[in-house]
Short mmCIF file of C-alpha atoms in Angstrom, two decimals:
data_model
loop_
_atom_site.label_atom_id
_atom_site.label_comp_id
_atom_site.label_asym_id
_atom_site.label_seq_id
_atom_site.Cartn_x
_atom_site.Cartn_y
_atom_site.Cartn_z
CA MET W 1 47.76 40.75 -2.31
CA SER W 2 44.59 42.71 -1.59
CA ASP W 3 44.96 46.01 0.23
CA ILE W 4 42.41 44.88 2.77
CA THR W 5 44.51 41.95 3.93
CA VAL W 6 46.01 42.35 7.40
CA SER W 7 48.43 40.28 9.40
CA HIS W 8 47.14 37.82 11.97
CA GLY W 9 48.51 39.84 14.88
CA VAL W 10 47.04 43.13 13.68
CA TRP W 11 43.72 41.41 12.98
CA ARG W 12 43.58 40.06 16.54
CA ARG W 13 44.40 43.48 18.05
CA ARG W 14 41.69 45.20 16.05
CA MET W 15 39.15 42.54 16.97
CA ALA W 16 40.03 42.91 20.66
CA GLY W 17 39.91 46.68 20.47
CA ARG W 18 36.31 46.62 19.28
CA GLY W 19 35.08 44.03 21.73
CA GLY W 20 35.16 41.45 18.99
CA VAL W 21 36.76 38.79 21.19
CA ILE W 22 34.00 39.11 23.79
CA ALA W 23 31.35 38.96 21.08
CA LEU W 24 33.05 35.96 19.47
CA LEU W 25 33.20 34.13 22.81
CA TYR W 26 29.54 34.85 23.46
CA VAL W 27 28.48 33.71 19.99
CA GLY W 28 30.48 30.50 20.36
CA SER W 29 29.03 29.92 23.83
CA ILE W 30 25.41 30.48 22.83
CA ILE W 31 25.78 28.19 19.81
CA PHE W 32 27.29 25.46 21.98
CA ALA W 33 24.65 25.94 24.69
CA CYS W 34 21.73 25.84 22.26
CA PHE W 35 22.92 22.77 20.36
CA CYS W 36 24.42 20.76 23.23
CA GLY W 37 22.78 22.17 26.36
CA PRO W 38 19.37 20.46 26.01
CA PHE W 39 21.10 17.06 26.10
CA LEU W 40 22.83 17.93 29.37
CA LEU W 41 19.82 19.21 31.29
CA PRO W 42 17.74 16.97 33.57
CA PHE W 43 14.51 18.42 32.15
CA GLY W 44 13.42 18.14 28.53
CA PRO W 45 11.99 21.14 26.63
CA THR W 46 8.65 19.37 26.13
CA SER W 47 8.44 17.61 29.52
CA ILE W 48 5.24 18.71 31.26
CA ASP W 49 4.93 18.86 35.06
CA LEU W 50 1.57 20.31 36.10
CA HIS W 51 2.57 20.15 39.76
CA HIS W 52 5.35 22.69 39.20
CA ARG W 53 3.77 25.39 37.05
CA PHE W 54 5.03 28.99 37.06
CA LEU W 55 8.03 28.24 39.23
CA PRO W 56 10.35 31.26 39.59
CA PRO W 57 14.03 30.96 38.63
CA LEU W 58 16.16 28.67 40.82
CA ALA W 59 13.13 26.89 42.28
CA HIS W 60 13.17 23.08 42.56
CA GLY W 61 16.20 22.73 40.33
CA HIS W 62 14.76 24.79 37.47
CA VAL W 63 17.45 27.40 36.79
CA LEU W 64 15.14 29.76 34.89
CA GLY W 65 11.86 28.52 36.33
CA THR W 66 8.96 26.85 34.52
CA ASP W 67 6.17 27.98 32.20
CA GLU W 68 2.38 27.71 32.38
CA ILE W 69 2.35 23.90 32.02
CA GLY W 70 5.49 23.16 34.01
CA ARG W 71 8.06 22.96 31.20
CA ASP W 72 11.60 23.95 32.09
CA LEU W 73 12.23 27.45 30.76
CA LEU W 74 16.00 27.01 30.36
CA ALA W 75 15.45 23.92 28.21
CA ARG W 76 12.85 25.82 26.17
CA VAL W 77 15.12 28.83 25.68
CA LEU W 78 18.00 26.63 24.51
CA ARG W 79 15.80 24.60 22.19
CA GLY W 80 14.23 27.81 20.86
CA GLY W 81 17.68 29.29 20.40
CA ARG W 82 18.65 26.33 18.25
CA VAL W 83 15.76 27.09 15.90
CA SER W 84 16.41 30.84 15.85
CA LEU W 85 20.13 30.38 15.19
CA VAL W 86 19.48 27.84 12.43
CA VAL W 87 17.09 30.30 10.77
CA GLY W 88 19.61 33.11 11.17
CA VAL W 89 22.64 31.22 9.87
CA VAL W 90 21.02 29.16 7.09
CA SER W 91 18.95 32.03 5.68
CA THR W 92 22.04 34.27 5.77
CA VAL W 93 24.10 31.68 3.89
CA PHE W 94 21.45 31.38 1.17
CA SER W 95 20.81 35.11 0.92
CA SER W 96 24.55 35.79 0.77
CA LEU W 97 25.02 33.28 -2.05
CA ILE W 98 22.11 34.69 -4.05
CA GLY W 99 23.02 38.30 -3.37
CA THR W 100 26.70 37.78 -4.18
CA VAL W 101 26.00 36.13 -7.55
CA VAL W 102 23.40 38.73 -8.52
CA GLY W 103 25.54 41.64 -7.29
CA ILE W 104 28.72 40.50 -9.03
CA VAL W 105 26.89 40.00 -12.33
CA ALA W 106 25.28 43.44 -12.00
CA GLY W 107 28.59 45.07 -11.16
CA TYR W 108 30.56 43.31 -13.87
CA ARG W 109 28.04 43.69 -16.68
CA PRO W 110 27.33 47.38 -17.38
CA GLY W 111 24.43 48.48 -19.52
CA GLY W 112 21.12 46.66 -19.77
CA THR W 113 22.01 43.78 -17.42
CA ARG W 114 23.05 46.12 -14.61
CA PHE W 115 20.00 48.34 -15.17
CA LEU W 116 17.59 45.39 -15.05
CA ILE W 117 19.08 43.86 -11.90
CA THR W 118 19.35 47.22 -10.14
CA THR W 119 15.72 48.00 -11.01
CA ILE W 120 14.55 44.67 -9.56
CA ILE W 121 16.55 45.22 -6.36
CA ASP W 122 15.28 48.79 -5.93
CA THR W 123 11.69 47.72 -6.61
CA VAL W 124 11.76 44.97 -3.98
CA LEU W 125 13.47 47.26 -1.47
CA CYS W 126 10.61 49.75 -1.86
CA PHE W 127 8.40 47.40 0.14
CA PRO W 128 8.89 47.51 3.94
CA VAL W 129 10.68 44.29 4.85
CA ILE W 130 8.50 43.44 7.85
CA PHE W 131 5.24 43.78 5.86
CA LEU W 132 6.63 41.71 3.01
CA LEU W 133 7.82 39.12 5.51
CA LEU W 134 4.46 38.90 7.29
CA THR W 135 2.55 38.72 4.00
CA LEU W 136 4.61 35.77 2.80
CA ALA W 137 4.41 34.08 6.22
CA ALA W 138 0.61 34.43 6.29
CA ILE W 139 0.25 32.92 2.80
CA LEU W 140 2.65 30.01 3.20
CA HIS W 141 2.43 27.09 5.62
CA PRO W 142 4.36 27.93 8.80
CA GLY W 143 7.43 25.89 9.64
CA LEU W 144 11.21 25.96 9.86
CA VAL W 145 11.85 25.50 6.12
CA THR W 146 9.25 28.12 5.27
CA ILE W 147 10.74 30.69 7.65
CA VAL W 148 14.25 30.09 6.30
CA GLY W 149 12.97 30.54 2.75
CA ILE W 150 11.02 33.70 3.58
CA VAL W 151 13.88 35.35 5.46
CA THR W 152 16.19 34.49 2.56
CA LEU W 153 13.79 36.08 0.05
CA VAL W 154 13.65 39.38 1.96
CA SER W 155 17.38 39.55 2.74
CA TRP W 156 19.38 38.95 -0.45
CA MET W 157 18.85 42.43 -1.96
CA GLU W 158 21.11 44.25 0.47
CA VAL W 159 23.85 41.67 -0.07
CA ALA W 160 23.49 42.19 -3.82
CA ARG W 161 23.96 45.93 -3.39
CA VAL W 162 27.15 45.42 -1.39
CA ALA W 163 28.51 42.92 -3.93
CA GLN W 164 27.60 45.18 -6.84
CA ALA W 165 29.30 48.22 -5.32
CA GLN W 166 32.44 46.23 -4.53
CA THR W 167 32.52 44.68 -8.00
CA VAL W 168 32.22 48.05 -9.75
CA LEU W 169 35.12 49.33 -7.64
CA ILE W 170 37.34 46.28 -8.19
CA ARG W 171 36.57 46.09 -11.92
CA GLN W 172 38.24 49.47 -12.35
CA MET W 173 41.51 48.40 -10.72
CA ASP W 174 44.62 48.07 -12.87
CA TYR W 175 45.21 44.36 -12.32
CA VAL W 176 41.64 43.51 -13.38
CA THR W 177 41.93 45.75 -16.42
CA ALA W 178 45.20 44.02 -17.34
CA VAL W 179 43.65 40.54 -17.06
CA MET W 180 40.70 41.64 -19.20
CA ALA W 181 43.09 43.11 -21.80
CA MET W 182 44.89 39.76 -21.97
CA GLY W 183 41.65 38.16 -23.09
CA ALA W 184 40.93 36.12 -19.96
CA PRO W 185 37.43 34.57 -19.95
CA ASP W 186 34.74 36.17 -17.82
CA ARG W 187 34.56 33.12 -15.56
CA GLN W 188 38.23 33.45 -14.64
CA ILE W 189 37.92 37.18 -14.00
CA LEU W 190 34.84 36.75 -11.84
CA PHE W 191 36.00 33.81 -9.74
CA ARG W 192 39.75 34.43 -9.52
CA GLU W 193 40.05 38.20 -9.53
CA ILE W 194 36.79 39.74 -8.35
CA LEU W 195 35.11 37.23 -6.01
CA PRO W 196 38.10 36.83 -3.60
CA ASN W 197 38.21 40.61 -3.17
CA VAL W 198 34.45 40.93 -2.73
CA ALA W 199 34.31 38.08 -0.20
CA PRO W 200 35.55 40.04 2.89
CA ALA W 201 32.78 42.63 2.54
CA ILE W 202 30.21 39.85 2.07
CA ILE W 203 31.46 38.01 5.17
CA VAL W 204 31.13 41.15 7.28
CA ASN W 205 27.68 41.81 5.85
CA ALA W 206 26.66 38.20 6.52
CA THR W 207 27.65 38.46 10.18
CA LEU W 208 25.42 41.50 10.58
CA ASN W 209 22.63 39.81 8.61
CA ILE W 210 22.54 36.86 11.02
CA ALA W 211 21.44 39.25 13.76
CA ARG W 212 18.82 40.73 11.46
CA ALA W 213 17.54 37.28 10.46
CA ILE W 214 17.18 36.27 14.11
CA LEU W 215 15.09 39.39 14.72
CA LEU W 216 12.95 38.71 11.65
CA GLU W 217 12.28 35.16 12.77
CA SER W 218 11.38 36.46 16.23
CA TYR W 219 8.91 38.96 14.74
CA VAL W 220 7.18 36.31 12.67
CA SER W 221 7.02 33.73 15.45
CA TYR W 222 5.90 36.31 18.00
CA LEU W 223 2.96 37.20 15.76
CA GLY W 224 2.04 33.53 15.37
CA TYR W 225 3.12 33.00 11.75
CA GLY W 226 6.42 31.26 12.44
CA ILE W 227 7.39 28.20 14.46
CA GLN W 228 4.26 26.67 15.92
CA PRO W 229 3.79 25.16 19.43
CA PRO W 230 4.84 22.80 20.90
CA GLY W 231 7.99 23.69 18.97
CA ALA W 232 10.00 26.50 20.51
CA SER W 233 11.76 29.55 19.14
CA TRP W 234 12.68 32.74 20.92
CA GLY W 235 9.85 34.54 19.15
CA ASN W 236 7.05 32.18 20.12
CA LEU W 237 8.36 31.99 23.70
CA LEU W 238 7.64 35.71 23.88
CA ASN W 239 4.25 35.15 22.28
CA ASN W 240 3.30 32.53 24.85
CA ALA W 241 4.51 34.69 27.74
CA GLN W 242 2.73 37.94 26.89
CA GLU W 243 -0.42 37.10 28.86
CA TYR W 244 1.66 36.44 31.99
CA LEU W 245 3.64 39.69 31.98
CA GLU W 246 2.14 40.94 35.24
CA SER W 247 2.05 37.71 37.20
CA ASP W 248 5.16 35.92 35.92
CA PRO W 249 7.32 38.46 34.04
CA TRP W 250 10.42 36.24 33.83
CA LEU W 251 8.68 34.14 31.15
CA ALA W 252 8.99 37.11 28.78
CA VAL W 253 12.00 38.91 30.23
CA ILE W 254 14.40 35.98 29.87
CA PRO W 255 13.85 35.12 26.17
CA GLY W 256 13.61 38.84 25.37
CA PHE W 257 16.94 39.47 27.07
CA VAL W 258 18.56 36.55 25.23
CA ILE W 259 17.31 37.85 21.87
CA ALA W 260 18.58 41.36 22.58
CA LEU W 261 21.96 40.17 23.84
CA THR W 262 22.51 37.75 20.96
CA VAL W 263 21.58 40.31 18.32
CA MET W 264 23.83 42.89 19.98
CA MET W 265 26.78 40.48 20.08
CA PHE W 266 26.39 39.52 16.43
CA ASN W 267 26.33 43.23 15.56
CA ILE W 268 29.46 43.87 17.63
CA LEU W 269 31.16 40.91 15.98
CA GLY W 270 30.22 42.19 12.54
CA ALA W 271 31.52 45.67 13.36
CA ALA W 272 34.77 44.21 14.70
CA LEU W 273 35.21 42.10 11.57
CA ARG W 274 34.58 45.15 9.42
CA ASP W 275 37.23 47.17 11.25
CA ALA W 276 39.72 44.29 11.28
CA ILE W 277 39.36 43.49 7.59
CA ALA W 278 38.94 47.03 6.28
CA PRO W 279 40.03 49.49 9.00
CA GLY W 280 39.85 52.46 6.69
CA ARG W 281 36.16 51.95 5.95
CA ARG W 282 33.32 52.97 8.19
CA ALA W 283 29.60 52.33 7.83
#
């Protein structure tokens, strides 16, 4: 059994001690609200009511008010959250898969293979992520699939580094050395001995990367290269609201607060998972 395995009771106590339970409840609640909430509201996210423009929160049944053309802001925030969460989760899944495969191969294969992969990773990481992201977004046609692909392309390198470091460490352990000495094929060593022990670190890293992916999507959409109107995401809600900051500040404050809170909770959840799975390690 891996030395990072903990009992269920200890795992729960460590999660609770780091605020992980609160973060987990919030994450579950925001996912449910974003995917189910729009179907429960009396106002649709694209329903226009020019007679009720710029309503403040709690006016005329609009919990968070309305925007410049009378659309319900709560419905827009929830619909936008669905897009932002999909980008965050899906791009993180893809980047984790790519980074894990590349990192394990680099960690398991010393010599030229490791040097080549490490050089590629280091070269790509030399470019500031936000500039690379905006360059790709400006070149490619904006849309949900495009944003997921772009965020994936700029996120897998860090996962690969984590997987590589873990693989190098695990490859030196006695039980892996014994399996290799017995002549086990590389596929068996990689998938039965190394991958299960690398997975906890990748899961923790993925949780933190979801928050980062949500922020990246928000940057791109805020600057007009992401999800395009009338579609909603948290980033383009901020973009649309920036010209009304003085007259109707809630249009920007509310989606901005939701972004900040969601990112913070994913980070807390990732930190709690890290401490619960590997309490002796600290970032």
